[in-house]
CSV table of C-alpha atoms in Angstrom, one decimal:
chain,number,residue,atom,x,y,z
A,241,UNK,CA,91.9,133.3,42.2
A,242,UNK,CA,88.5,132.7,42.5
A,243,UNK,CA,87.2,129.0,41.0
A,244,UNK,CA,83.8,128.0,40.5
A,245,UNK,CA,82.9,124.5,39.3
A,246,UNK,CA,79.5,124.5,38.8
A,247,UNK,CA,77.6,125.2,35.2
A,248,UNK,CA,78.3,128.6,34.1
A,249,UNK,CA,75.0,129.1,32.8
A,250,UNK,CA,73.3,128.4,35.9
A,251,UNK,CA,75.4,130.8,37.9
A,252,UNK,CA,74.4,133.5,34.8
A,253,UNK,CA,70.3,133.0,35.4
A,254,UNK,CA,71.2,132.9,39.6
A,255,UNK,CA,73.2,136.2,38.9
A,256,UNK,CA,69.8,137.3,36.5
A,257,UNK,CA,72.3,138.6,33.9
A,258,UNK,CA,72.8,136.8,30.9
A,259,UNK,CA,76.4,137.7,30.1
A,260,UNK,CA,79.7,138.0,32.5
A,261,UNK,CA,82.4,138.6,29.6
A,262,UNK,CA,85.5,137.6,32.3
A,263,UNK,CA,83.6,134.4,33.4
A,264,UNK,CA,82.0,133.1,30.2
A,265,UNK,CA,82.3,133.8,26.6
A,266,UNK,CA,78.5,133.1,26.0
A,267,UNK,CA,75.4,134.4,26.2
A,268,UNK,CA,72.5,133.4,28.3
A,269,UNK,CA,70.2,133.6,25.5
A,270,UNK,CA,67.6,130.7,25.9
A,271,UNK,CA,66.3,131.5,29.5
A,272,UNK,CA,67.1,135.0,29.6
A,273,UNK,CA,62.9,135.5,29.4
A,274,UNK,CA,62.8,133.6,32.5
A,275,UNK,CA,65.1,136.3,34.3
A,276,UNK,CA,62.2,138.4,34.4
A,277,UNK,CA,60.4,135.6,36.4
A,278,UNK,CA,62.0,136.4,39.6
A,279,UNK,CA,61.1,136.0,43.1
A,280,UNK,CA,60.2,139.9,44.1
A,281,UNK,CA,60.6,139.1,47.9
A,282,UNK,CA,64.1,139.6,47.9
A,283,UNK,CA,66.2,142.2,50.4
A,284,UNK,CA,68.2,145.1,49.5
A,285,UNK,CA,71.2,143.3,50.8
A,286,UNK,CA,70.6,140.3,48.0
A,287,UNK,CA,70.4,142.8,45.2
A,288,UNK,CA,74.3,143.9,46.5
A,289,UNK,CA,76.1,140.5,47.2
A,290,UNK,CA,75.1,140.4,43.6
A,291,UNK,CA,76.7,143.3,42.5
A,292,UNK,CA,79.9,141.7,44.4
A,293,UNK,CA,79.6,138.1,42.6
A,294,UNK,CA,79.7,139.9,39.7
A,295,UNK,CA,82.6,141.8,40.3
A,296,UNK,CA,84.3,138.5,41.8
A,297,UNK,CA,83.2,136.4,39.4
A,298,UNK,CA,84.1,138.3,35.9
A,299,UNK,CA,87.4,139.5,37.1
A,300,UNK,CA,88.0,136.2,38.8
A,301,UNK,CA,88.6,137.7,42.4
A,302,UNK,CA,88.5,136.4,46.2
A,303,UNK,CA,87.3,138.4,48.8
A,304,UNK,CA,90.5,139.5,49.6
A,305,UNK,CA,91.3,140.8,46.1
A,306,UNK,CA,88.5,142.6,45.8
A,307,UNK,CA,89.0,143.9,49.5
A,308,UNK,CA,92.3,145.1,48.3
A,309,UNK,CA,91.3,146.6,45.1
A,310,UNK,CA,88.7,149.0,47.0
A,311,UNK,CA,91.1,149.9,49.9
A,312,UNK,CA,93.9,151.3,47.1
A,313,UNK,CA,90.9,152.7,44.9
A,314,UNK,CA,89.6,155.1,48.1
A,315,UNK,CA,92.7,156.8,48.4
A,316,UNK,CA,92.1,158.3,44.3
A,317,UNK,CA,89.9,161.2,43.8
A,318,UNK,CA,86.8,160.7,42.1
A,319,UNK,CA,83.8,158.3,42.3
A,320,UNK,CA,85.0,155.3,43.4
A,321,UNK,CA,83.0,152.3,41.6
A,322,UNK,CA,84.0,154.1,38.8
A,323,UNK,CA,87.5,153.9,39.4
A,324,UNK,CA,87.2,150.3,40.9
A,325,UNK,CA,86.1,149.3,37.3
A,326,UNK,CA,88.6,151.7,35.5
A,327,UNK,CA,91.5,149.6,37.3
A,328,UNK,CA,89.8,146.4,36.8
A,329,UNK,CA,89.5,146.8,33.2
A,330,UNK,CA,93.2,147.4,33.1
A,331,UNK,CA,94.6,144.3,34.2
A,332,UNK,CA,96.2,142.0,31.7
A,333,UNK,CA,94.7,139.0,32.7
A,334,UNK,CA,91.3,140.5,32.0
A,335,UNK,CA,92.5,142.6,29.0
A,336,UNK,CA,93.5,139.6,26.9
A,337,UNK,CA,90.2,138.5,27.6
A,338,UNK,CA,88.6,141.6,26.1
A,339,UNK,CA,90.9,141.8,23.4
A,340,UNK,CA,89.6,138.5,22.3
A,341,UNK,CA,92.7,136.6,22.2
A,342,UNK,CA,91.4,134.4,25.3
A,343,UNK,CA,87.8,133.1,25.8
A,344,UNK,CA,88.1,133.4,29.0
A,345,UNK,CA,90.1,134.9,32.1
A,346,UNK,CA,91.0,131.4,33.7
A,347,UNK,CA,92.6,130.9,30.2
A,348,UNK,CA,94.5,134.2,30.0
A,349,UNK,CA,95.8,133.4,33.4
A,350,UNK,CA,97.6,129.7,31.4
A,351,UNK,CA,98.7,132.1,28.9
A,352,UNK,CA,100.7,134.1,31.2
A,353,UNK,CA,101.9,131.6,33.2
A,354,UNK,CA,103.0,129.3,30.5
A,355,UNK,CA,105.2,132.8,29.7
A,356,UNK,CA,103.3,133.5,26.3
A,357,UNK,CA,102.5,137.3,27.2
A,358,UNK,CA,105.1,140.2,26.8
A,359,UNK,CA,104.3,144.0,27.7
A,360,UNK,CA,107.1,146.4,26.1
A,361,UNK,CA,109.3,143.1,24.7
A,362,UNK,CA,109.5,142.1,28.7
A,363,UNK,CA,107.9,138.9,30.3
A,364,UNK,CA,105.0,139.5,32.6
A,365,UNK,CA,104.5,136.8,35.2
A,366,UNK,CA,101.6,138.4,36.8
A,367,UNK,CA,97.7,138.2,35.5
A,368,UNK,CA,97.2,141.4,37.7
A,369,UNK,CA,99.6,143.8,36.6
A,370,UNK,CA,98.2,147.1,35.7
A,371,UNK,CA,98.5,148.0,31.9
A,372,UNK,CA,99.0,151.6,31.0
A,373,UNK,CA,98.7,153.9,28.1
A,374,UNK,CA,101.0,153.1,24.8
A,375,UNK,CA,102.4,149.6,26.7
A,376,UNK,CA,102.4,147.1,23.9
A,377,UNK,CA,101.1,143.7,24.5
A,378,UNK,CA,102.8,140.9,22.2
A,379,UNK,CA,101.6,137.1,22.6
A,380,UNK,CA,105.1,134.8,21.8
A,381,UNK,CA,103.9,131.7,20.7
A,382,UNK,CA,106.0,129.4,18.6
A,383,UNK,CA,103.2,125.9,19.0
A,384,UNK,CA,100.7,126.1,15.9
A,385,UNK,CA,97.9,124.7,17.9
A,386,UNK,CA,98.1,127.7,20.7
A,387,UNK,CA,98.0,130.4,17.5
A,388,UNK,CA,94.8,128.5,16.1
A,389,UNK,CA,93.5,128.8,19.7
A,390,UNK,CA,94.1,132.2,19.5
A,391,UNK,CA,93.1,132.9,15.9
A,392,UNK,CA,89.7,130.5,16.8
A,393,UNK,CA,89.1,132.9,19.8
A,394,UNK,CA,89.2,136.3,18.3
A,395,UNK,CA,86.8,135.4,15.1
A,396,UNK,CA,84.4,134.1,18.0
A,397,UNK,CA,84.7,137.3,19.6
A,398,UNK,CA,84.5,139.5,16.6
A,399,UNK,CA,81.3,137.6,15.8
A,400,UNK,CA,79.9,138.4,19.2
A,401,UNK,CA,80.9,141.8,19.9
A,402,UNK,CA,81.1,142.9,16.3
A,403,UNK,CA,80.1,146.7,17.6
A,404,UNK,CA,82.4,146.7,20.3
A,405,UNK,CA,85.1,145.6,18.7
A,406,UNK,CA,85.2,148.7,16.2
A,407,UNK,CA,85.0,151.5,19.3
A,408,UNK,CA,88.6,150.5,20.0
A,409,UNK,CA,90.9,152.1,23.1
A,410,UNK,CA,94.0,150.4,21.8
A,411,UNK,CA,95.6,149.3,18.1
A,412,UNK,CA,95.6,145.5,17.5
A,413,UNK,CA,97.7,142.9,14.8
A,414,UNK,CA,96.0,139.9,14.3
A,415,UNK,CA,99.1,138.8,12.4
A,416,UNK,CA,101.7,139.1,14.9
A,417,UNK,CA,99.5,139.0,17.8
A,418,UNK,CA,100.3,142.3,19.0
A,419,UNK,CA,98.2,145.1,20.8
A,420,UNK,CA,99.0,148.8,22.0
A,421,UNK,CA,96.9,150.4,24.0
A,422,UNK,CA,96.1,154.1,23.4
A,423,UNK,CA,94.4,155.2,26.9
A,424,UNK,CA,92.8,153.7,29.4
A,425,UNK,CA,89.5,152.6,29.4
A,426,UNK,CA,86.1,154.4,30.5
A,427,UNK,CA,83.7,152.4,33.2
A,428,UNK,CA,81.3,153.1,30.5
A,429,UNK,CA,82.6,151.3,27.8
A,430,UNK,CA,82.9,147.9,29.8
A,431,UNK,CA,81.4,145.2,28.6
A,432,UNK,CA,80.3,144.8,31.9
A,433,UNK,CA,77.1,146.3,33.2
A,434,UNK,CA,76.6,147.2,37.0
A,435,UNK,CA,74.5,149.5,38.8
A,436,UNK,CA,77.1,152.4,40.3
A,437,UNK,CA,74.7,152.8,43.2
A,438,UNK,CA,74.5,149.1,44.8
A,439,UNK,CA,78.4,149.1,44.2
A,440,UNK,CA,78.7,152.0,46.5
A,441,UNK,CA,76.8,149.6,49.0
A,442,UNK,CA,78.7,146.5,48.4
A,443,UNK,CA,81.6,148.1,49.3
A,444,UNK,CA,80.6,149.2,52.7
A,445,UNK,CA,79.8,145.4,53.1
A,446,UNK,CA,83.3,144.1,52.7
């Protein structure tokens, strides 16, 4: 696991993005005109390692992670970033995240460790594991506090991603604290946004 100490925000403007959904559940709305005052004397190979701290960064990954992410994505058919991202997106940690039950993936990793998080009525101990099509992701929490935690995080994700929220790949119950998931998700339909192109680069630089 990746951890960063430093102000989030400022990590956001050195990044020149004003949102990483996995990293921080706010916008960079303030100085987001200031991203546009950049220093243009900047090499190709700057314009990549940021492609890769994004990647690190929102799905909370080492070097090593990522390294082993890319080396099981090349042996699928088909454009690799894209299925890089397609995997990514799947993982519980960073699912709960973009369900809106957690504000964050450093969070949704205390979750699962505290053994909150059950996927088809069975314990997961493992922020990575892979989600599939119809698994059914239930949140066991008996502690009122925890289900105000949760019930505070999804109307503050609601409010922020009101249109996402309503072009839905899986079935949710706020209620129980339940979510199925119907199929798995499209690189387009992340929340994060990366150029395809760089990626392709940043992997020949790990």
């Amino acid at each position: 696991m990746i951890k960063y100490f430093g102000p989030k925000f400022k990590l956001l403007k050195n990044l020149e993005i004003s949102y990483l959904p996995g990293f921080y559940s706010k916008y960079l709305i303030n100085s987001f005109k200031n991203l546009t005052k950049i220093n243009k004397k900047k090499t190709n190979y700057s314009y990549i390692l940021k492609e890769k701290q994004k990647l690190k960064f929102n799905y909370n990954l080492t070097d090593y992670n990522l390294k082993k992410y890319i080396n099981i994505t090349k042996l699928k058919k088909g454009v690799l970033s894209l299925n890089l991202i397609k995997k990514l997106e799947m993982r519980l940690d960073y699912t709960l995240v973009k369900i809106g039950f957690c504000i964050s993936i450093n969070q949704a990793k205390q979750f699962i460790n505290h053994e909150y998080i059950f996927v088809n009525k069975i314990l997961i101990k493992l922020p990575s594991y892979i989600l599939k099509s119809y698994d059914i992701i239930h949140i066991k929490v008996k502690s009122k506090s925890i289900k105000t935690i949760i019930k505070n995080n999804l109307r503050y994700f609601i409010k922020l991603n009101w249109n996402y929220y309503f072009n839905l790949y899986y079935q949710i119950c706020i209620k129980n604290f339940k979510f199925k998931i119907l199929r798995p998700i499209y690189s387009r339909e992340s929340l994060l946004k990366l150029n395809n192109l760089l990626l392709m680069n940043t992997y020949n630089k790990i």
